[in-house]
Coordinates of C-alpha atoms in Angstrom, one line a residue:
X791 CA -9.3 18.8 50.7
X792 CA -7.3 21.8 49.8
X793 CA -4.3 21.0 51.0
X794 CA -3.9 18.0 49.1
X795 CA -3.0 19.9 45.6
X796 CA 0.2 20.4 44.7
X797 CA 1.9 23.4 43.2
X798 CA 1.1 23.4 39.3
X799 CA -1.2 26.5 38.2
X800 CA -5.4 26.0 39.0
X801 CA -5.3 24.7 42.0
X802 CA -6.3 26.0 45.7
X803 CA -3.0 26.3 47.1
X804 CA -2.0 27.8 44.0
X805 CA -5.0 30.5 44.8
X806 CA -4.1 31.4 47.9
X807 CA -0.5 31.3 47.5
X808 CA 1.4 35.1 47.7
X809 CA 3.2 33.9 44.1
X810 CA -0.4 33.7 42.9
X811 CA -2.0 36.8 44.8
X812 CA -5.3 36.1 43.9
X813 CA -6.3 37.0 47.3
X814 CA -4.1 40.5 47.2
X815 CA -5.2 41.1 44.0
X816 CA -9.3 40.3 45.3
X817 CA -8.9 42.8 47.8
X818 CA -7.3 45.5 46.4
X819 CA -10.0 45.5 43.4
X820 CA -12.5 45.4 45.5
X821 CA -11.4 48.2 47.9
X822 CA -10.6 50.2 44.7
X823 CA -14.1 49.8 42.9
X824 CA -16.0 50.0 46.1
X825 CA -14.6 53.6 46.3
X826 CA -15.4 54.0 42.6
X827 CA -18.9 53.1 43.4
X828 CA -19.4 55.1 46.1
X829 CA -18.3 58.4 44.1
X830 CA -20.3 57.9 41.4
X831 CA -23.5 56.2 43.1
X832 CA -26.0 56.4 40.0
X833 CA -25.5 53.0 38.1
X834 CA -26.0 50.7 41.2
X835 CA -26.2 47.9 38.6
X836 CA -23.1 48.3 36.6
X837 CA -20.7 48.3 39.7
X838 CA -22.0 45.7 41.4
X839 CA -21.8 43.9 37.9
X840 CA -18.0 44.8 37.9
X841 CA -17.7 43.2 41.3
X842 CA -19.7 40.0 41.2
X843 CA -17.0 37.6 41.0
X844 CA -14.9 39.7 43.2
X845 CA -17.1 39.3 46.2
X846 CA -17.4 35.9 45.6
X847 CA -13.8 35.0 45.6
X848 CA -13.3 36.8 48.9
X849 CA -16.0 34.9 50.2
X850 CA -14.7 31.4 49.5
X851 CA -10.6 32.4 50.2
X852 CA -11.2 35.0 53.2
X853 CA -14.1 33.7 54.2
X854 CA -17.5 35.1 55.6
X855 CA -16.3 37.4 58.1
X856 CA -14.1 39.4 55.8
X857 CA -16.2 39.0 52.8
X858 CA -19.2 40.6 54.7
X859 CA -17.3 43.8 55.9
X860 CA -16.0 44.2 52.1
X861 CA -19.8 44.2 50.8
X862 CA -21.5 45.9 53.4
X863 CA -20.3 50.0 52.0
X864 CA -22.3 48.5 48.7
X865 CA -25.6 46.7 50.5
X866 CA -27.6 49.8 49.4
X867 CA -26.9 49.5 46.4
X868 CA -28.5 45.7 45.7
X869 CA -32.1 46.6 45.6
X870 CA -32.2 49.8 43.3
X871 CA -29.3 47.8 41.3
X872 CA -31.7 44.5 41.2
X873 CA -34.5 46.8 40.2
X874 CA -32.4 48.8 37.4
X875 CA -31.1 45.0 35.9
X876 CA -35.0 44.5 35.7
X877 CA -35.3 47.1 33.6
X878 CA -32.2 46.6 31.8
X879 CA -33.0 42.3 31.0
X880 CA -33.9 42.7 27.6
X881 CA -32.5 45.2 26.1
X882 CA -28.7 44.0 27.4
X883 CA -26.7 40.3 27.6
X884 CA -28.5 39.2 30.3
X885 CA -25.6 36.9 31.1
X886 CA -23.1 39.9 31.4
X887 CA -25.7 42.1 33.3
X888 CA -28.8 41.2 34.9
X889 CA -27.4 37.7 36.1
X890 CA -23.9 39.1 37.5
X891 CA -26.0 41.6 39.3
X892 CA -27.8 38.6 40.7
X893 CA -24.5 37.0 41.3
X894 CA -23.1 40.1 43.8
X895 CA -26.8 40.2 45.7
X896 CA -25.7 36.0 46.0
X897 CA -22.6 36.7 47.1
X898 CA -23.3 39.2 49.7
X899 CA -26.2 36.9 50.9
X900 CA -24.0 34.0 51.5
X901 CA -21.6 36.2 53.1
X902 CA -24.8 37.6 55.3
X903 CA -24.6 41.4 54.6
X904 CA -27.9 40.9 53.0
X905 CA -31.0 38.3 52.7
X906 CA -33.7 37.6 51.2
X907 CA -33.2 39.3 48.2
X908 CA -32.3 36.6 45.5
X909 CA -35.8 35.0 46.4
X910 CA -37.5 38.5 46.3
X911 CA -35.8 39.1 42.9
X912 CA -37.4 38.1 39.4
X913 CA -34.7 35.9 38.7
X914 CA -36.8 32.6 38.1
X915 CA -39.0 35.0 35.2
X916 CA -35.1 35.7 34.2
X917 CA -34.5 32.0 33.7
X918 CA -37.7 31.1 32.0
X919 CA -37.6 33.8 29.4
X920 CA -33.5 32.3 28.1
X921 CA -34.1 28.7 28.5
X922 CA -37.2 30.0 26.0
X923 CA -34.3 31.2 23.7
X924 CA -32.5 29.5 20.6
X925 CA -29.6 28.1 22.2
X926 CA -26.8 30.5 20.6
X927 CA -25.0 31.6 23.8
X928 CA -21.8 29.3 24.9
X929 CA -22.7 26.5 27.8
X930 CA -21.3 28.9 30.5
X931 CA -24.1 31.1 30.1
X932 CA -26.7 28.2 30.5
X933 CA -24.3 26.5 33.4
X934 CA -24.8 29.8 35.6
X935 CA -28.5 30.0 34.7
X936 CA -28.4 26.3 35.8
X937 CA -27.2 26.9 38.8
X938 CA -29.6 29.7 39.7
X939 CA -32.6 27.4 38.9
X940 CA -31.3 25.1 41.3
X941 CA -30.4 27.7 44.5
X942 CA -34.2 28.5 43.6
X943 CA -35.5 25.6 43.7
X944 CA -36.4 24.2 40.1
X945 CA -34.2 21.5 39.6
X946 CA -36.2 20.8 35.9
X947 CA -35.9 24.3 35.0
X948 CA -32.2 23.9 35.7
X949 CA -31.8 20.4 33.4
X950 CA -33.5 22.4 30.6
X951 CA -31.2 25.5 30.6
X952 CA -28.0 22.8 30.9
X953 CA -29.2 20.4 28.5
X954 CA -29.5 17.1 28.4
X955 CA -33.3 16.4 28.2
X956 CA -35.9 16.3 30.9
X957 CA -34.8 14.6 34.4
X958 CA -35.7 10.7 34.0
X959 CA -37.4 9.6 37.2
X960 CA -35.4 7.1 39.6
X961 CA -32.1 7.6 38.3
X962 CA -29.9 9.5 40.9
X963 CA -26.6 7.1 41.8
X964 CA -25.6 8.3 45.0
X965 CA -21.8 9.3 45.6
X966 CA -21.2 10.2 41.9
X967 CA -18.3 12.4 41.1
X968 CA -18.0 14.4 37.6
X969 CA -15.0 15.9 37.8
X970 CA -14.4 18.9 34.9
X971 CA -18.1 17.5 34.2
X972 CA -20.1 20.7 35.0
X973 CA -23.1 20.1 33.0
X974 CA -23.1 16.2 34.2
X975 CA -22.4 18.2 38.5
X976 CA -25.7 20.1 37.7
X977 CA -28.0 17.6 36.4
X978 CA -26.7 15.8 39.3
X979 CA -27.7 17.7 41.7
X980 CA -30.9 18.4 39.9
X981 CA -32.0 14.7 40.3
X982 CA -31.1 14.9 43.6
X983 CA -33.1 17.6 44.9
X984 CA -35.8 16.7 42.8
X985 CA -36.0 13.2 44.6
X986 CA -34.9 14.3 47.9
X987 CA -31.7 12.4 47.9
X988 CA -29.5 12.3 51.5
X989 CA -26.7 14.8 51.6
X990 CA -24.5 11.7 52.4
X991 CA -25.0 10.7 49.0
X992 CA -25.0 13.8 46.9
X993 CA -21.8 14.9 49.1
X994 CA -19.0 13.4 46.7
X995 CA -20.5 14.8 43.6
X996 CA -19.8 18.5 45.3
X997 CA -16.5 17.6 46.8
X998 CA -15.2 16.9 43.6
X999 CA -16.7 19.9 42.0
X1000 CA -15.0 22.4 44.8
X1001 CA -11.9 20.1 44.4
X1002 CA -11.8 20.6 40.4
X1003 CA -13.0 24.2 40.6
X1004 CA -9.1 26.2 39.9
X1005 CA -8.7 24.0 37.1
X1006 CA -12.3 24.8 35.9
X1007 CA -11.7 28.1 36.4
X1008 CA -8.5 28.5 34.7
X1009 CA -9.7 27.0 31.3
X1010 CA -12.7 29.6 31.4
X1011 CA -15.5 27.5 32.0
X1012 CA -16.3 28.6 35.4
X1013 CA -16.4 31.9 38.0
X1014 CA -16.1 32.2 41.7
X1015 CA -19.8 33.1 40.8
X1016 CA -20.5 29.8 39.6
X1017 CA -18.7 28.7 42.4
X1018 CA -21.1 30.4 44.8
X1019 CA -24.1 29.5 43.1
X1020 CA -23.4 25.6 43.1
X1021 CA -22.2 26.5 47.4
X1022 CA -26.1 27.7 47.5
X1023 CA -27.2 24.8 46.0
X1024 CA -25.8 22.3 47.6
X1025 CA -25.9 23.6 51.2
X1026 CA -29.6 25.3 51.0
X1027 CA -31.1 22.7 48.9
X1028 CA -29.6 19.4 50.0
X1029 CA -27.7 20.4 53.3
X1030 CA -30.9 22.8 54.1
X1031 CA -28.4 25.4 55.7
X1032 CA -29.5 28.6 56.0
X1033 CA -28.1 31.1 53.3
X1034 CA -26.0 33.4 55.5
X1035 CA -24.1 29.9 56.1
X1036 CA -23.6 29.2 53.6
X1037 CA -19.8 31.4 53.1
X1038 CA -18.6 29.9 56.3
X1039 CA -19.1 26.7 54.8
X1040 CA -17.4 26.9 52.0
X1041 CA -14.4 28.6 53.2
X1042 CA -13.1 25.4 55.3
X1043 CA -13.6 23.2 52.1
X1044 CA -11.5 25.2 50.3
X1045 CA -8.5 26.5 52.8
X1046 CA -5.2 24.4 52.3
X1047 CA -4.3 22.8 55.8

């Protein structure tokens, strides 16, 4: 898939290419805040909030493997720094805080440094309490917490945080594609998983998300944390893959030939 873009800025090759040095650039942030981290040890939450969509880029361009050895000086940190953004969830953004915490315990459990944890974690109570709020906060707040809802398994919880209205039964098309679409890509998979539609079919729809995703993300609207979370989705919810597969899935999609 990857290697079919061409050369203009936002796309794969783009991301990986040495002009670009998004994958230098990964690495050498991550290496530099990992040391950061590990100096000053007593805000778990805030550093692996810094380095959220770090991890997850290494994971989708350097795959598992590599991603896993970057997060595994910072897997002690995940609970106490889950636990702290508990603390923390309404007294700060919880976009900014509690939910990019969530977003590096995703990451390393895709990457399998850790597992279990994102399930473990009160993330769905999380999810609940903002879809309860007036909707003041820009769409890629509610996209991530869309996302999340799906990876745990509540496709309407997801559909309300996007918008759109509640699910309506017996209308999933299968091989849709949505392009820059990303609240249209996560109702879409909401429908699907809530009425158990064949990979086969739900396939296209995240295809053409990963294939649209450097465009996405260089207009702002989505993270390699997004980009994670809808990996997750897709590949534990209508793939059933396990979760510590889910990085070395993604990594092929995304590689240029």
């Amino acid at each position: 898939m990857a290697g079919s873009s061409n050369s203009a800025p936002g796309t794969w090759q783009d991301l990986f290419s040495p002009e670009w040095g998004e994958v230098t650039h990964l690495q050498e942030i991550m290496k530099r805040f990992t040391r950061l981290a590990l100096a000053k040890p007593n805000d778990p939450a805030t550093h692996l909030m810094s380095l959220a969509d770090t991890l997850g880029g290494l994971v989708a361009l350097k795959g598992a493997q590599e991603a896993r050895a970057a997060a595994e000086p910072l897997v002690p940190f995940c609970e106490p720094a889950l636990a702290q953004a508990g603390r923390a969830f309404q007294k700060r953004d919880p976009a900014h805080f509690a939910l990019q915490v969530l977003s590096f315990v995703n990451a390393a459990e895709e990457c399998g440094a850790v597992q279990g944890m994102v399930e473990a974690s009160p993330a769905k109570a999380w999810l609940e309490a903002i879809a309860k709020l007036p909707r003041k906060q820009d769409d890629r707040l509610h996209y991530r917490c869309g996302l999340v809802a799906l990876c745990l398994g509540a496709p309407e919880l997801a559909a309300t945080l996007v918008g759109g209205g509640k699910l309506p039964a017996g209308s999933f098309t299968p091989g849709e594609q949505f392009g820059f679409n990303v609240q249209g890509f996560i109702r879409y998979l909401a429908t699907a998983m809530k009425e158990q539609a064949p990979a086969d079919e739900v396939r296209p729809a995240w295809r053409s998300f990963v294939e649209g995703f450097p465009k996405n993300k260089s207009a702002g609207q989505v993270t390699w944390s997004d980009l994670l979370w809808a990996a997750r989705a897709f590949y534990t919810r209508i793939e059933q893959l396990p979760v510590a597969r889910v990085g070395e899935a993604l990594h092929p999609l995304v590689k240029p030939a």
